[in-house]
mmCIF file of C-alpha atoms in Angstrom:
data_model
loop_
_atom_site.group_PDB
_atom_site.id
_atom_site.type_symbol
_atom_site.label_atom_id
_atom_site.label_comp_id
_atom_site.label_asym_id
_atom_site.label_seq_id
_atom_site.Cartn_x
_atom_site.Cartn_y
_atom_site.Cartn_z
ATOM 1 C CA UNK F 1 31.217 223.888 -17.446
ATOM 2 C CA UNK F 2 34.071 221.489 -18.154
ATOM 3 C CA UNK F 3 37.427 223.087 -18.856
ATOM 4 C CA UNK F 4 41.088 222.205 -19.152
ATOM 5 C CA UNK F 5 43.203 224.516 -17.033
ATOM 6 C CA UNK F 6 46.496 225.024 -15.264
ATOM 7 C CA UNK F 7 47.562 227.171 -12.332
ATOM 8 C CA UNK F 8 51.324 227.161 -12.902
ATOM 9 C CA UNK F 9 53.785 226.513 -15.694
ATOM 10 C CA UNK F 10 55.220 223.066 -16.296
ATOM 11 C CA UNK F 11 54.858 219.944 -18.404
ATOM 12 C CA UNK F 12 51.389 219.069 -19.630
ATOM 13 C CA UNK F 13 51.220 216.011 -17.367
ATOM 14 C CA UNK F 14 52.329 218.016 -14.361
ATOM 15 C CA UNK F 15 50.005 220.992 -14.597
ATOM 16 C CA UNK F 16 46.960 220.417 -16.852
ATOM 17 C CA UNK F 17 43.783 219.104 -15.333
ATOM 18 C CA UNK F 18 40.188 218.933 -16.587
ATOM 19 C CA UNK F 19 37.459 219.860 -14.135
ATOM 20 C CA UNK F 20 34.143 221.649 -13.650
ATOM 21 C CA UNK F 21 34.375 225.421 -13.192
ATOM 22 C CA UNK F 22 31.786 228.193 -13.216
ATOM 23 C CA UNK F 23 30.599 229.158 -16.663
ATOM 24 C CA UNK F 24 31.766 232.733 -17.327
ATOM 25 C CA UNK F 25 29.388 235.548 -18.222
ATOM 26 C CA UNK F 26 30.279 238.036 -20.982
ATOM 27 C CA UNK F 27 31.146 241.532 -19.798
ATOM 28 C CA UNK F 28 30.806 244.794 -21.730
ATOM 29 C CA UNK F 29 32.035 244.409 -25.299
ATOM 30 C CA UNK F 30 32.371 240.624 -24.960
ATOM 31 C CA UNK F 31 30.643 237.560 -26.368
ATOM 32 C CA UNK F 32 30.387 234.076 -24.961
ATOM 33 C CA UNK F 33 30.933 231.204 -27.372
ATOM 34 C CA UNK F 34 29.934 227.587 -26.961
ATOM 35 C CA UNK F 35 33.091 225.943 -28.268
ATOM 36 C CA UNK F 36 32.881 223.122 -30.810
ATOM 37 C CA UNK F 37 36.581 222.653 -31.585
ATOM 38 C CA UNK F 38 39.599 224.085 -29.754
ATOM 39 C CA UNK F 39 42.857 224.207 -31.702
ATOM 40 C CA UNK F 40 46.255 223.592 -30.103
ATOM 41 C CA UNK F 41 49.133 225.695 -31.454
ATOM 42 C CA UNK F 42 52.852 225.621 -30.586
ATOM 43 C CA UNK F 43 52.358 228.992 -28.892
ATOM 44 C CA UNK F 44 49.844 227.369 -26.514
ATOM 45 C CA UNK F 45 52.210 224.638 -25.376
ATOM 46 C CA UNK F 46 55.127 227.070 -25.066
ATOM 47 C CA UNK F 47 53.066 229.392 -22.875
ATOM 48 C CA UNK F 48 51.890 226.514 -20.679
ATOM 49 C CA UNK F 49 55.452 225.194 -20.359
ATOM 50 C CA UNK F 50 56.773 228.619 -19.369
ATOM 51 C CA UNK F 51 58.962 229.154 -22.433
ATOM 52 C CA UNK F 52 56.908 232.271 -23.220
ATOM 53 C CA UNK F 53 55.472 232.920 -19.755
ATOM 54 C CA UNK F 54 52.498 235.180 -19.120
ATOM 55 C CA UNK F 55 50.852 236.104 -15.820
ATOM 56 C CA UNK F 56 48.278 233.571 -14.605
ATOM 57 C CA UNK F 57 45.164 235.063 -12.997
ATOM 58 C CA UNK F 58 44.439 232.234 -10.570
ATOM 59 C CA UNK F 59 44.073 229.734 -13.384
ATOM 60 C CA UNK F 60 44.413 229.699 -17.154
ATOM 61 C CA UNK F 61 42.174 227.914 -19.643
ATOM 62 C CA UNK F 62 44.583 227.548 -22.596
ATOM 63 C CA UNK F 63 44.323 227.846 -26.390
ATOM 64 C CA UNK F 64 44.002 230.906 -28.570
ATOM 65 C CA UNK F 65 42.025 229.460 -31.471
ATOM 66 C CA UNK F 66 38.778 227.596 -31.984
ATOM 67 C CA UNK F 67 35.330 227.594 -33.511
ATOM 68 C CA UNK F 68 31.838 227.614 -32.051
ATOM 69 C CA UNK F 69 28.538 229.473 -31.743
ATOM 70 C CA UNK F 70 27.862 232.730 -29.897
ATOM 71 C CA UNK F 71 25.337 231.989 -27.130
ATOM 72 C CA UNK F 72 25.393 235.238 -25.112
ATOM 73 C CA UNK F 73 26.611 238.828 -25.471
ATOM 74 C CA UNK F 74 27.609 241.536 -23.027
ATOM 75 C CA UNK F 75 26.580 245.166 -22.864
ATOM 76 C CA UNK F 76 27.265 247.113 -26.024
ATOM 77 C CA UNK F 77 27.239 244.080 -28.321
ATOM 78 C CA UNK F 78 24.412 243.604 -30.818
ATOM 79 C CA UNK F 79 22.142 240.789 -29.644
ATOM 80 C CA UNK F 80 21.811 239.698 -33.276
ATOM 81 C CA UNK F 81 25.214 238.069 -32.799
ATOM 82 C CA UNK F 82 23.628 235.307 -30.684
ATOM 83 C CA UNK F 83 23.546 232.171 -32.833
ATOM 84 C CA UNK F 84 26.438 233.215 -35.102
ATOM 85 C CA UNK F 85 29.000 230.585 -36.017
ATOM 86 C CA UNK F 86 32.403 232.148 -35.357
ATOM 87 C CA UNK F 87 36.120 231.427 -35.447
ATOM 88 C CA UNK F 88 38.155 232.611 -32.495
ATOM 89 C CA UNK F 89 41.622 234.142 -32.274
ATOM 90 C CA UNK F 90 43.658 235.358 -29.275
ATOM 91 C CA UNK F 91 41.041 233.880 -26.938
ATOM 92 C CA UNK F 92 43.601 233.302 -24.156
ATOM 93 C CA UNK F 93 45.671 236.449 -24.751
ATOM 94 C CA UNK F 94 45.249 238.650 -21.693
ATOM 95 C CA UNK F 95 42.200 236.549 -20.854
ATOM 96 C CA UNK F 96 41.587 233.715 -18.403
ATOM 97 C CA UNK F 97 39.124 231.872 -20.638
ATOM 98 C CA UNK F 98 40.755 230.308 -23.692
ATOM 99 C CA UNK F 99 39.015 227.809 -25.948
ATOM 100 C CA UNK F 100 39.922 224.569 -24.102
ATOM 101 C CA UNK F 101 36.518 224.555 -22.427
ATOM 102 C CA UNK F 102 32.846 224.172 -23.217
ATOM 103 C CA UNK F 103 32.514 227.965 -23.251
ATOM 104 C CA UNK F 104 34.925 230.848 -23.920
ATOM 105 C CA UNK F 105 34.369 234.547 -23.254
ATOM 106 C CA UNK F 106 36.286 236.907 -25.551
ATOM 107 C CA UNK F 107 36.177 240.501 -26.845
ATOM 108 C CA UNK F 108 33.578 240.637 -29.610
ATOM 109 C CA UNK F 109 36.131 241.354 -32.352
ATOM 110 C CA UNK F 110 37.988 238.128 -31.540
ATOM 111 C CA UNK F 111 34.917 236.104 -32.511
ATOM 112 C CA UNK F 112 34.733 236.428 -36.295
ATOM 113 C CA UNK F 113 31.588 235.368 -38.183
ATOM 114 C CA UNK F 114 32.456 232.252 -40.197
ATOM 115 C CA UNK F 115 31.492 232.654 -43.863
ATOM 116 C CA UNK F 116 28.735 230.502 -45.302
ATOM 117 C CA UNK F 117 29.969 227.099 -46.391
ATOM 118 C CA UNK F 118 33.079 227.024 -44.189
ATOM 119 C CA UNK F 119 33.100 224.023 -41.874
ATOM 120 C CA UNK F 120 34.144 223.840 -38.231
ATOM 121 C CA UNK F 121 37.480 222.202 -39.053
ATOM 122 C CA UNK F 122 38.528 225.136 -41.223
ATOM 123 C CA UNK F 123 37.336 227.637 -38.625
ATOM 124 C CA UNK F 124 39.386 225.959 -35.919
ATOM 125 C CA UNK F 125 42.519 225.950 -38.093
ATOM 126 C CA UNK F 126 42.600 229.710 -38.741
ATOM 127 C CA UNK F 127 43.544 232.034 -35.877
ATOM 128 C CA UNK F 128 47.249 232.225 -35.086
ATOM 129 C CA UNK F 129 48.528 230.300 -38.168
ATOM 130 C CA UNK F 130 46.517 232.160 -40.811
ATOM 131 C CA UNK F 131 47.022 235.586 -39.216
ATOM 132 C CA UNK F 132 50.772 234.972 -38.883
ATOM 133 C CA UNK F 133 50.953 233.912 -42.524
ATOM 134 C CA UNK F 134 49.077 237.035 -43.592
ATOM 135 C CA UNK F 135 51.367 239.349 -41.648
ATOM 136 C CA UNK F 136 54.487 237.704 -43.087
ATOM 137 C CA UNK F 137 53.157 238.009 -46.617
ATOM 138 C CA UNK F 138 51.548 241.442 -46.703
ATOM 139 C CA UNK F 139 53.263 243.673 -44.128
ATOM 140 C CA UNK F 140 55.490 244.923 -46.953
ATOM 141 C CA UNK F 141 52.992 245.312 -49.775
ATOM 142 C CA UNK F 142 50.810 243.417 -52.198
ATOM 143 C CA UNK F 143 51.864 240.239 -54.013
ATOM 144 C CA UNK F 144 50.088 240.125 -57.364
ATOM 145 C CA UNK F 145 52.567 238.862 -59.960
ATOM 146 C CA UNK F 146 55.323 238.341 -57.399
ATOM 147 C CA UNK F 147 57.181 235.229 -56.253
ATOM 148 C CA UNK F 148 57.069 233.834 -52.728
ATOM 149 C CA UNK F 149 59.239 231.194 -51.072
ATOM 150 C CA UNK F 150 57.476 229.447 -48.188
ATOM 151 C CA UNK F 151 59.784 227.452 -45.932
ATOM 152 C CA UNK F 152 57.985 224.495 -44.386
ATOM 153 C CA UNK F 153 54.924 224.413 -46.615
ATOM 154 C CA UNK F 154 53.378 221.466 -44.750
ATOM 155 C CA UNK F 155 53.192 223.367 -41.454
ATOM 156 C CA UNK F 156 50.157 225.326 -40.335
ATOM 157 C CA UNK F 157 51.597 228.776 -41.095
ATOM 158 C CA UNK F 158 53.171 227.439 -44.294
ATOM 159 C CA UNK F 159 49.835 225.994 -45.432
ATOM 160 C CA UNK F 160 48.076 229.340 -45.128
ATOM 161 C CA UNK F 161 51.027 231.268 -46.513
ATOM 162 C CA UNK F 162 50.767 229.170 -49.678
ATOM 163 C CA UNK F 163 47.022 229.654 -49.980
ATOM 164 C CA UNK F 164 46.937 233.360 -49.131
ATOM 165 C CA UNK F 165 49.799 234.065 -51.530
ATOM 166 C CA UNK F 166 48.090 232.149 -54.343
ATOM 167 C CA UNK F 167 44.810 233.937 -53.613
ATOM 168 C CA UNK F 168 46.694 237.235 -53.955
ATOM 169 C CA UNK F 169 48.073 236.285 -57.379
ATOM 170 C CA UNK F 170 51.604 235.221 -56.438
ATOM 171 C CA UNK F 171 53.690 232.320 -57.666
ATOM 172 C CA UNK F 172 54.715 230.060 -54.779
ATOM 173 C CA UNK F 173 57.740 227.821 -54.288
ATOM 174 C CA UNK F 174 57.818 225.885 -51.028
ATOM 175 C CA UNK F 175 60.301 223.636 -49.258
ATOM 176 C CA UNK F 176 59.490 220.477 -47.293
ATOM 177 C CA UNK F 177 61.426 217.659 -45.640
ATOM 178 C CA UNK F 178 59.909 214.627 -47.380
ATOM 179 C CA UNK F 179 57.388 213.203 -49.876
ATOM 180 C CA UNK F 180 54.372 213.082 -47.540
ATOM 181 C CA UNK F 181 54.800 216.714 -46.583
ATOM 182 C CA UNK F 182 55.421 217.523 -50.221
ATOM 183 C CA UNK F 183 52.051 216.067 -51.171
ATOM 184 C CA UNK F 184 50.357 218.141 -48.502
ATOM 185 C CA UNK F 185 52.049 221.342 -49.696
ATOM 186 C CA UNK F 186 51.057 220.561 -53.274
ATOM 187 C CA UNK F 187 47.446 220.045 -52.199
ATOM 188 C CA UNK F 188 47.587 223.455 -50.514
ATOM 189 C CA UNK F 189 48.283 224.914 -53.965
ATOM 190 C CA UNK F 190 52.043 225.522 -54.184
ATOM 191 C CA UNK F 191 53.290 225.880 -57.751
ATOM 192 C CA UNK F 192 56.565 224.098 -56.974
ATOM 193 C CA UNK F 193 57.640 221.873 -54.072
ATOM 194 C CA UNK F 194 61.312 221.218 -53.243
ATOM 195 C CA UNK F 195 62.658 218.695 -50.739
ATOM 196 C CA UNK F 196 65.330 220.736 -48.963
ATOM 197 C CA UNK F 197 67.108 217.561 -47.834
ATOM 198 C CA UNK F 198 67.926 216.516 -51.382
ATOM 199 C CA UNK F 199 71.195 217.546 -53.090
ATOM 200 C CA UNK F 200 70.963 220.717 -55.143
ATOM 201 C CA UNK F 201 67.910 222.037 -53.283
ATOM 202 C CA UNK F 202 69.142 225.644 -53.275
ATOM 203 C CA UNK F 203 69.841 225.589 -56.999
ATOM 204 C CA UNK F 204 66.439 223.996 -57.622
ATOM 205 C CA UNK F 205 64.627 226.726 -55.672
ATOM 206 C CA UNK F 206 66.562 229.424 -57.523
ATOM 207 C CA UNK F 207 65.735 227.814 -60.874
ATOM 208 C CA UNK F 208 62.017 227.448 -60.099
ATOM 209 C CA UNK F 209 61.766 230.989 -58.761
ATOM 210 C CA UNK F 210 63.230 232.324 -62.001
ATOM 211 C CA UNK F 211 65.280 234.948 -60.186
ATOM 212 C CA UNK F 212 65.235 236.594 -56.777
ATOM 213 C CA UNK F 213 62.051 235.954 -54.802
ATOM 214 C CA UNK F 214 60.028 238.885 -53.514
ATOM 215 C CA UNK F 215 59.041 237.385 -50.184
ATOM 216 C CA UNK F 216 60.311 234.571 -47.956
ATOM 217 C CA UNK F 217 58.042 233.206 -45.226
ATOM 218 C CA UNK F 218 60.553 231.624 -42.876
ATOM 219 C CA UNK F 219 59.914 228.981 -40.194
ATOM 220 C CA UNK F 220 63.537 228.462 -39.065
ATOM 221 C CA UNK F 221 65.798 231.422 -39.742
ATOM 222 C CA UNK F 222 68.986 229.858 -38.404
ATOM 223 C CA UNK F 223 68.692 226.676 -40.443
ATOM 224 C CA UNK F 224 67.494 228.261 -43.668
ATOM 225 C CA UNK F 225 69.153 231.675 -43.911
ATOM 226 C CA UNK F 226 71.805 230.472 -46.348
ATOM 227 C CA UNK F 227 69.116 229.293 -48.774
ATOM 228 C CA UNK F 228 67.088 232.458 -48.233
ATOM 229 C CA UNK F 229 70.078 234.640 -49.103
ATOM 230 C CA UNK F 230 70.868 232.526 -52.153
ATOM 231 C CA UNK F 231 67.458 233.310 -53.658
ATOM 232 C CA UNK F 232 67.191 236.927 -52.447
ATOM 233 C CA UNK F 233 67.769 240.271 -54.113
ATOM 234 C CA UNK F 234 67.452 243.987 -53.280
ATOM 235 C CA UNK F 235 63.643 243.851 -53.079
ATOM 236 C CA UNK F 236 63.365 240.651 -51.055
ATOM 237 C CA UNK F 237 61.745 240.625 -47.636
ATOM 238 C CA UNK F 238 62.600 237.662 -45.414
ATOM 239 C CA UNK F 239 59.768 237.486 -42.865
ATOM 240 C CA UNK F 240 60.550 235.062 -40.069
ATOM 241 C CA UNK F 241 58.019 233.954 -37.478
ATOM 242 C CA UNK F 242 59.992 231.202 -35.725
ATOM 243 C CA UNK F 243 63.510 230.003 -34.975
ATOM 244 C CA UNK F 244 64.961 227.059 -33.105
ATOM 245 C CA UNK F 245 66.990 229.431 -30.922
ATOM 246 C CA UNK F 246 69.045 232.590 -31.060
ATOM 247 C CA UNK F 247 70.597 233.164 -34.478
ATOM 248 C CA UNK F 248 73.872 234.785 -35.472
ATOM 249 C CA UNK F 249 73.000 237.018 -38.407
ATOM 250 C CA UNK F 250 75.520 237.493 -41.260
ATOM 251 C CA UNK F 251 75.195 241.257 -41.388
ATOM 252 C CA UNK F 252 77.557 241.832 -44.318
ATOM 253 C CA UNK F 253 75.810 239.234 -46.489
ATOM 254 C CA UNK F 254 72.415 240.740 -45.702
ATOM 255 C CA UNK F 255 73.711 244.234 -46.469
ATOM 256 C CA UNK F 256 75.311 243.089 -49.699
ATOM 257 C CA UNK F 257 72.023 241.511 -50.805
ATOM 258 C CA UNK F 258 70.106 244.629 -49.668
ATOM 259 C CA UNK F 259 67.358 242.429 -48.240
ATOM 260 C CA UNK F 260 64.839 243.390 -45.580
ATOM 261 C CA UNK F 261 64.687 241.102 -42.539
ATOM 262 C CA UNK F 262 61.295 241.266 -40.797
ATOM 263 C CA UNK F 263 60.524 239.561 -37.501
ATOM 264 C CA UNK F 264 56.900 238.594 -36.886
ATOM 265 C CA UNK F 265 55.407 237.765 -33.497
ATOM 266 C CA UNK F 266 51.662 238.114 -33.713
ATOM 267 C CA UNK F 267 51.200 239.256 -30.107
ATOM 268 C CA UNK F 268 53.102 242.487 -30.782
ATOM 269 C CA UNK F 269 51.527 243.389 -34.137
ATOM 270 C CA UNK F 270 49.686 246.746 -33.944
ATOM 271 C CA UNK F 271 45.908 246.442 -33.563
ATOM 272 C CA UNK F 272 45.030 248.084 -36.926
ATOM 273 C CA UNK F 273 47.300 245.661 -38.776
ATOM 274 C CA UNK F 274 45.784 242.714 -36.906
ATOM 275 C CA UNK F 275 42.298 243.910 -37.804
ATOM 276 C CA UNK F 276 43.334 244.107 -41.462
ATOM 277 C CA UNK F 277 44.711 240.561 -41.315
ATOM 278 C CA UNK F 278 41.511 239.254 -39.703
ATOM 279 C CA UNK F 279 39.355 240.901 -42.371
ATOM 280 C CA UNK F 280 41.467 239.663 -45.285
ATOM 281 C CA UNK F 281 41.770 236.123 -43.927
ATOM 282 C CA UNK F 282 38.001 235.992 -43.468
ATOM 283 C CA UNK F 283 37.476 237.318 -46.985
ATOM 284 C CA UNK F 284 39.744 234.564 -48.315
ATOM 285 C CA UNK F 285 37.663 231.996 -46.421
ATOM 286 C CA UNK F 286 34.510 233.463 -47.964
ATOM 287 C CA UNK F 287 36.083 233.207 -51.418
ATOM 288 C CA UNK F 288 36.847 229.500 -50.869
ATOM 289 C CA UNK F 289 40.606 230.128 -51.039
ATOM 290 C CA UNK F 290 41.528 228.488 -47.717
ATOM 291 C CA UNK F 291 41.236 224.864 -46.633
ATOM 292 C CA UNK F 292 41.545 223.064 -43.335
ATOM 293 C CA UNK F 293 44.709 221.256 -42.363
ATOM 294 C CA UNK F 294 44.542 217.511 -41.656
ATOM 295 C CA UNK F 295 42.841 217.426 -38.245
ATOM 296 C CA UNK F 296 43.760 215.143 -35.337
ATOM 297 C CA UNK F 297 40.954 215.078 -32.756
ATOM 298 C CA UNK F 298 41.211 214.571 -29.009
ATOM 299 C CA UNK F 299 38.454 214.806 -26.409
ATOM 300 C CA UNK F 300 38.683 217.526 -23.779
ATOM 301 C CA UNK F 301 39.814 214.847 -21.328
ATOM 302 C CA UNK F 302 42.734 214.221 -23.694
ATOM 303 C CA UNK F 303 44.158 217.750 -23.455
ATOM 304 C CA UNK F 304 47.454 216.450 -22.057
ATOM 305 C CA UNK F 305 47.838 214.057 -24.989
ATOM 306 C CA UNK F 306 46.947 216.861 -27.399
ATOM 307 C CA UNK F 307 49.682 219.099 -25.990
ATOM 308 C CA UNK F 308 52.184 216.253 -26.167
ATOM 309 C CA UNK F 309 51.222 215.586 -29.786
ATOM 310 C CA UNK F 310 51.991 219.205 -30.705
ATOM 311 C CA UNK F 311 55.279 219.054 -28.808
ATOM 312 C CA UNK F 312 56.073 215.859 -30.713
ATOM 313 C CA UNK F 313 55.736 217.639 -34.055
ATOM 314 C CA UNK F 314 52.332 216.399 -35.205
ATOM 315 C CA UNK F 315 51.724 217.287 -38.858
ATOM 316 C CA UNK F 316 48.402 219.018 -39.399
ATOM 317 C CA UNK F 317 46.195 220.529 -36.705
ATOM 318 C CA UNK F 318 45.619 219.028 -33.270
ATOM 319 C CA UNK F 319 42.188 219.941 -31.905
ATOM 320 C CA UNK F 320 40.011 219.225 -28.911
ATOM 321 C CA UNK F 321 36.534 218.071 -29.899
ATOM 322 C CA UNK F 322 34.207 219.387 -27.200
ATOM 323 C CA UNK F 323 31.415 217.044 -28.337
ATOM 324 C CA UNK F 324 33.586 213.943 -28.058
ATOM 325 C CA UNK F 325 33.230 213.274 -24.336
#
């Protein structure tokens, strides 16, 4: 099969190559998926670059997320799964065969049956972004009737945080950096969109929230903590899943506000909580509550360009189209 792979960490141009390798066979408890679309996330490029290094077992086919069709199963897996359309998550976590290839072999529970009516683009966009959004939103309770602030509503996690929160009955205020991103966040379903670069943004968020928010889904804790604190109260949870670097935390201000600061890195979330997130994200897909991000397609031979697009801050979802060669 054709696959993108690397044998050491480095820049995309230095280490990624596309070549023919042996097609893997599914072992006990595994399924093999013929990949249609492979999604590229920031976590994928950081791992390849060595910013979040993981052991490489000879070579690594990158990418955690994707969508495709189960074409073979290993021992202990129901053969009825052959032919299922599935979305993939954590494909490359502790596994040599990520989704940047014609075939991926993964544990059966990481290949989730895609609900009827959901297209491949939506399936490819789920995985890490939607599961991260779910964990940030629901690790501290349900949201019906509550208010959520989503920082960076045009990003992948922000997009699904908006939609999952709305599906759960919350009111959503989101911040963006400009009009184009604002339109995208509004299309995702946010009740209110605020350009954080405009004067009075903090006051505008506070006004639209109508009081302290119940949950903050935070993309850049260091840059946005002042705004988060300004709209927080004793029951607020600030759940942060990313930061530009190490952050100095104003302990006294956080204590005075009596807020909860939650850090979310999906790879360390306990397995039962991950399983709950997978089930609830899939249920939201089945209910028609989630939509695909704007998709930017590259062929498998363009994996280097796809990684560079993500590193350059591409808005939407960068994917490899395995049928595009």
